[in-house]
XYZ file of N, CA and C in Angstrom:
273
model
N -107.769 -99.092 117.838
C -106.401 -99.143 117.447
C -106.111 -100.036 117.746
N -104.829 -100.847 117.099
C -104.331 -102.250 117.377
C -103.152 -102.233 118.487
N -102.747 -103.161 118.980
C -101.826 -103.353 120.146
C -101.126 -103.748 119.326
N -99.810 -102.991 119.926
C -98.372 -102.929 118.985
C -97.235 -103.697 120.317
N -96.616 -104.360 119.820
C -95.630 -105.389 120.447
C -94.562 -104.429 120.789
N -93.919 -104.495 122.172
C -92.729 -103.850 122.561
C -91.942 -104.833 123.009
N -90.804 -104.812 122.242
C -89.730 -105.678 123.047
C -88.723 -105.417 123.507
N -88.454 -105.078 124.619
C -87.435 -104.333 125.614
C -86.268 -105.547 125.651
N -84.856 -105.079 125.574
C -83.471 -105.661 126.060
C -82.955 -104.318 126.923
N -81.962 -105.205 127.789
C -81.398 -104.542 128.529
C -81.894 -104.141 129.984
N -83.123 -104.413 130.513
C -83.958 -103.509 131.557
C -85.188 -104.024 131.361
N -86.128 -102.916 131.974
C -87.368 -103.104 131.977
C -87.865 -101.868 131.953
N -89.309 -101.635 131.276
C -89.606 -100.015 131.184
C -90.841 -100.281 132.156
N -91.725 -98.945 132.242
C -93.219 -99.091 132.939
C -94.246 -98.928 131.407
N -95.325 -99.440 131.874
C -96.426 -99.426 130.651
C -96.332 -97.922 130.022
N -96.897 -96.944 131.240
C -96.559 -95.627 130.506
C -95.496 -95.100 129.835
N -94.267 -95.665 130.144
C -93.027 -95.327 128.747
C -93.285 -96.249 127.856
N -93.632 -97.373 127.961
C -93.998 -98.356 126.798
C -95.164 -97.427 125.893
N -96.186 -97.036 126.163
C -97.110 -96.209 125.392
C -96.627 -95.040 125.169
N -95.887 -94.275 125.680
C -95.492 -93.187 125.275
C -94.416 -93.340 124.167
N -93.211 -94.557 124.258
C -92.573 -94.902 122.837
C -93.538 -94.849 121.471
N -94.739 -95.982 121.561
C -95.527 -96.126 120.785
C -96.391 -94.826 120.303
N -96.800 -93.941 120.847
C -97.283 -92.633 120.704
C -96.342 -91.811 119.919
N -95.085 -92.090 120.149
C -94.130 -90.973 119.781
C -94.143 -91.361 118.125
N -93.974 -92.653 117.905
C -93.855 -93.797 116.852
C -95.056 -93.331 115.933
N -95.939 -93.421 116.608
C -97.269 -92.739 115.390
C -97.330 -91.661 114.941
N -97.117 -90.578 116.133
C -96.933 -88.973 115.707
C -95.656 -89.375 114.836
N -94.868 -89.234 115.148
C -93.635 -89.216 113.954
C -93.632 -90.025 112.914
N -94.213 -90.767 112.508
C -94.243 -91.519 111.047
C -95.789 -91.641 110.497
N -96.779 -91.181 111.185
C -98.059 -91.068 110.681
C -98.144 -92.305 110.213
N -98.203 -93.537 110.504
C -99.075 -94.876 110.120
C -98.921 -95.780 111.341
N -99.891 -96.619 111.087
C -99.959 -97.396 112.217
C -98.181 -98.543 112.651
N -97.961 -98.861 113.894
C -96.946 -99.729 114.025
C -97.144 -101.101 114.300
N -96.118 -101.850 113.653
C -96.302 -103.365 114.105
C -95.851 -103.518 114.870
N -94.111 -102.794 115.640
C -93.603 -103.471 116.531
C -92.507 -102.279 117.107
N -92.287 -102.177 118.139
C -91.040 -101.124 118.412
C -90.549 -102.161 119.407
N -89.055 -101.780 119.114
C -87.776 -102.513 119.788
C -86.970 -101.359 120.818
N -86.787 -101.869 121.873
C -86.411 -100.809 122.696
C -84.914 -101.474 123.492
N -83.716 -100.770 123.071
C -82.799 -101.606 123.539
C -81.853 -100.404 124.971
N -82.217 -100.833 125.972
C -81.759 -99.943 127.309
C -79.983 -100.226 127.361
N -79.499 -98.987 127.561
C -78.248 -98.812 127.920
C -78.145 -97.872 129.078
N -78.026 -98.215 130.380
C -78.198 -97.418 131.288
C -79.078 -96.308 131.177
N -78.667 -95.140 130.710
C -79.641 -93.979 130.670
C -80.359 -93.467 129.397
N -79.454 -94.427 128.537
C -80.037 -94.664 126.834
C -80.836 -95.516 126.652
N -81.769 -94.810 125.594
C -82.714 -95.897 124.913
C -82.335 -95.886 123.284
N -82.280 -97.102 122.987
C -82.208 -97.119 121.443
C -83.497 -97.562 121.000
N -84.518 -96.884 120.300
C -85.677 -97.234 119.722
C -85.428 -97.641 117.983
N -86.155 -98.671 117.873
C -86.300 -99.034 116.368
C -87.552 -99.301 116.535
N -88.391 -98.383 115.615
C -89.937 -98.705 114.769
C -90.177 -99.523 113.660
N -90.726 -100.827 113.679
C -91.404 -101.406 112.745
C -92.539 -100.872 112.103
N -93.145 -100.457 111.074
C -93.890 -100.139 110.530
C -95.036 -100.710 109.832
N -96.625 -101.050 109.740
C -97.042 -101.821 109.080
C -96.885 -101.726 107.685
N -97.124 -102.738 106.641
C -96.849 -102.760 105.074
C -97.954 -101.904 104.690
N -97.867 -101.149 103.975
C -98.737 -100.393 103.220
C -99.324 -101.399 101.592
N -100.371 -101.126 101.086
C -100.435 -102.127 100.122
C -99.683 -100.966 99.134
N -99.342 -101.963 97.810
C -98.770 -101.262 96.528
C -99.704 -101.393 95.691
N -99.793 -99.904 94.651
C -100.445 -99.524 93.560
C -99.691 -99.688 92.620
N -99.939 -100.059 91.612
C -99.060 -100.069 90.393
C -99.526 -98.888 89.632
N -98.463 -98.009 89.848
C -98.986 -96.659 88.787
C -97.927 -97.016 87.580
N -98.596 -96.654 86.533
C -97.679 -96.659 84.897
C -97.830 -95.433 84.114
N -97.167 -95.430 83.283
C -96.954 -94.068 82.222
C -97.838 -94.343 80.759
N -98.819 -93.800 80.627
C -99.517 -94.195 79.619
C -100.046 -93.043 78.782
N -99.712 -92.697 77.947
C -100.282 -91.983 77.062
C -99.976 -90.299 77.403
N -98.815 -90.094 78.086
C -98.291 -88.985 78.923
C -98.785 -88.585 80.273
N -99.566 -89.633 80.977
C -100.547 -89.390 82.196
C -99.697 -90.822 83.053
N -99.500 -90.080 84.652
C -99.177 -91.217 85.304
C -100.538 -91.851 85.936
N -100.856 -92.813 86.051
C -102.392 -93.350 86.173
C -101.985 -94.686 86.951
N -102.852 -95.255 87.856
C -103.273 -96.381 88.614
C -103.915 -97.378 87.646
N -105.075 -96.853 87.528
C -106.020 -97.397 86.790
C -106.648 -96.839 85.747
N -107.058 -97.337 84.829
C -107.710 -96.296 83.449
C -109.262 -96.236 83.567
N -110.014 -96.155 84.813
C -111.350 -95.778 85.304
C -111.780 -94.287 84.828
N -110.638 -93.583 84.929
C -111.032 -92.151 84.752
C -111.026 -91.827 83.244
N -110.432 -92.636 81.973
C -110.164 -92.410 80.987
C -111.217 -92.454 80.375
N -111.356 -91.726 79.023
C -112.755 -91.395 78.231
C -112.093 -92.641 77.423
N -113.084 -92.845 76.110
C -112.993 -93.942 75.232
C -111.955 -93.620 74.458
N -111.674 -92.796 74.329
C -110.458 -92.305 73.177
C -109.075 -92.552 73.724
N -108.855 -91.976 74.886
C -107.625 -92.564 75.982
C -107.478 -94.160 76.220
N -108.576 -94.545 76.228
C -108.928 -96.188 76.386
C -108.453 -96.700 75.254
N -108.796 -96.394 74.343
C -108.402 -97.208 72.739
C -106.915 -96.493 72.409
N -106.506 -95.452 72.922
C -105.069 -95.150 72.849
C -104.033 -96.238 73.593
N -104.523 -96.578 74.909
C -103.762 -97.265 75.393
C -104.171 -99.047 75.214
N -105.161 -99.363 74.697
C -105.593 -100.543 74.023
C -104.276 -100.668 73.042
N -104.502 -99.775 71.691
C -103.414 -100.024 70.709
C -102.232 -99.978 70.789
N -101.715 -99.513 72.163
C -100.160 -99.211 72.144
C -99.586 -100.547 72.033
N -98.518 -100.535 71.456
C -97.411 -101.805 71.279
C -96.540 -102.141 72.796
N -96.885 -102.974 73.290
C -96.696 -103.633 75.021
C -95.444 -104.406 74.223
N -94.352 -104.171 75.411
C -93.061 -104.880 74.969
C -93.061 -105.685 76.424
N -92.423 -107.109 76.072
C -92.271 -107.841 77.096
C -90.534 -108.214 77.138
N -90.469 -109.009 78.426
C -89.031 -109.386 78.324
C -89.147 -110.679 78.625
N -88.528 -111.581 78.295
C -88.253 -112.948 78.043
C -86.773 -113.398 78.739
N -86.783 -114.159 79.819
C -85.848 -114.715 80.297
C -85.097 -115.722 79.659
């Protein structure tokens, strides 16, 4: 598991408290964290989580199906996609 940068302003927190904020963020969002900002104001802590970026996969609507790739299409569906009229936008 990667180390998460915890940036604290307005005071200081213990290592245990810092680890608890990181664990809470991972549990709450179910994703890896890039950074955690903690702003202390007396008894209150304002916590902001920065999540790691997820890879983006293009999804297209082809022949009535939402697909990311054509690898599961049979030959007829592949031909149908190949023969489509593709429109482009020019600036």
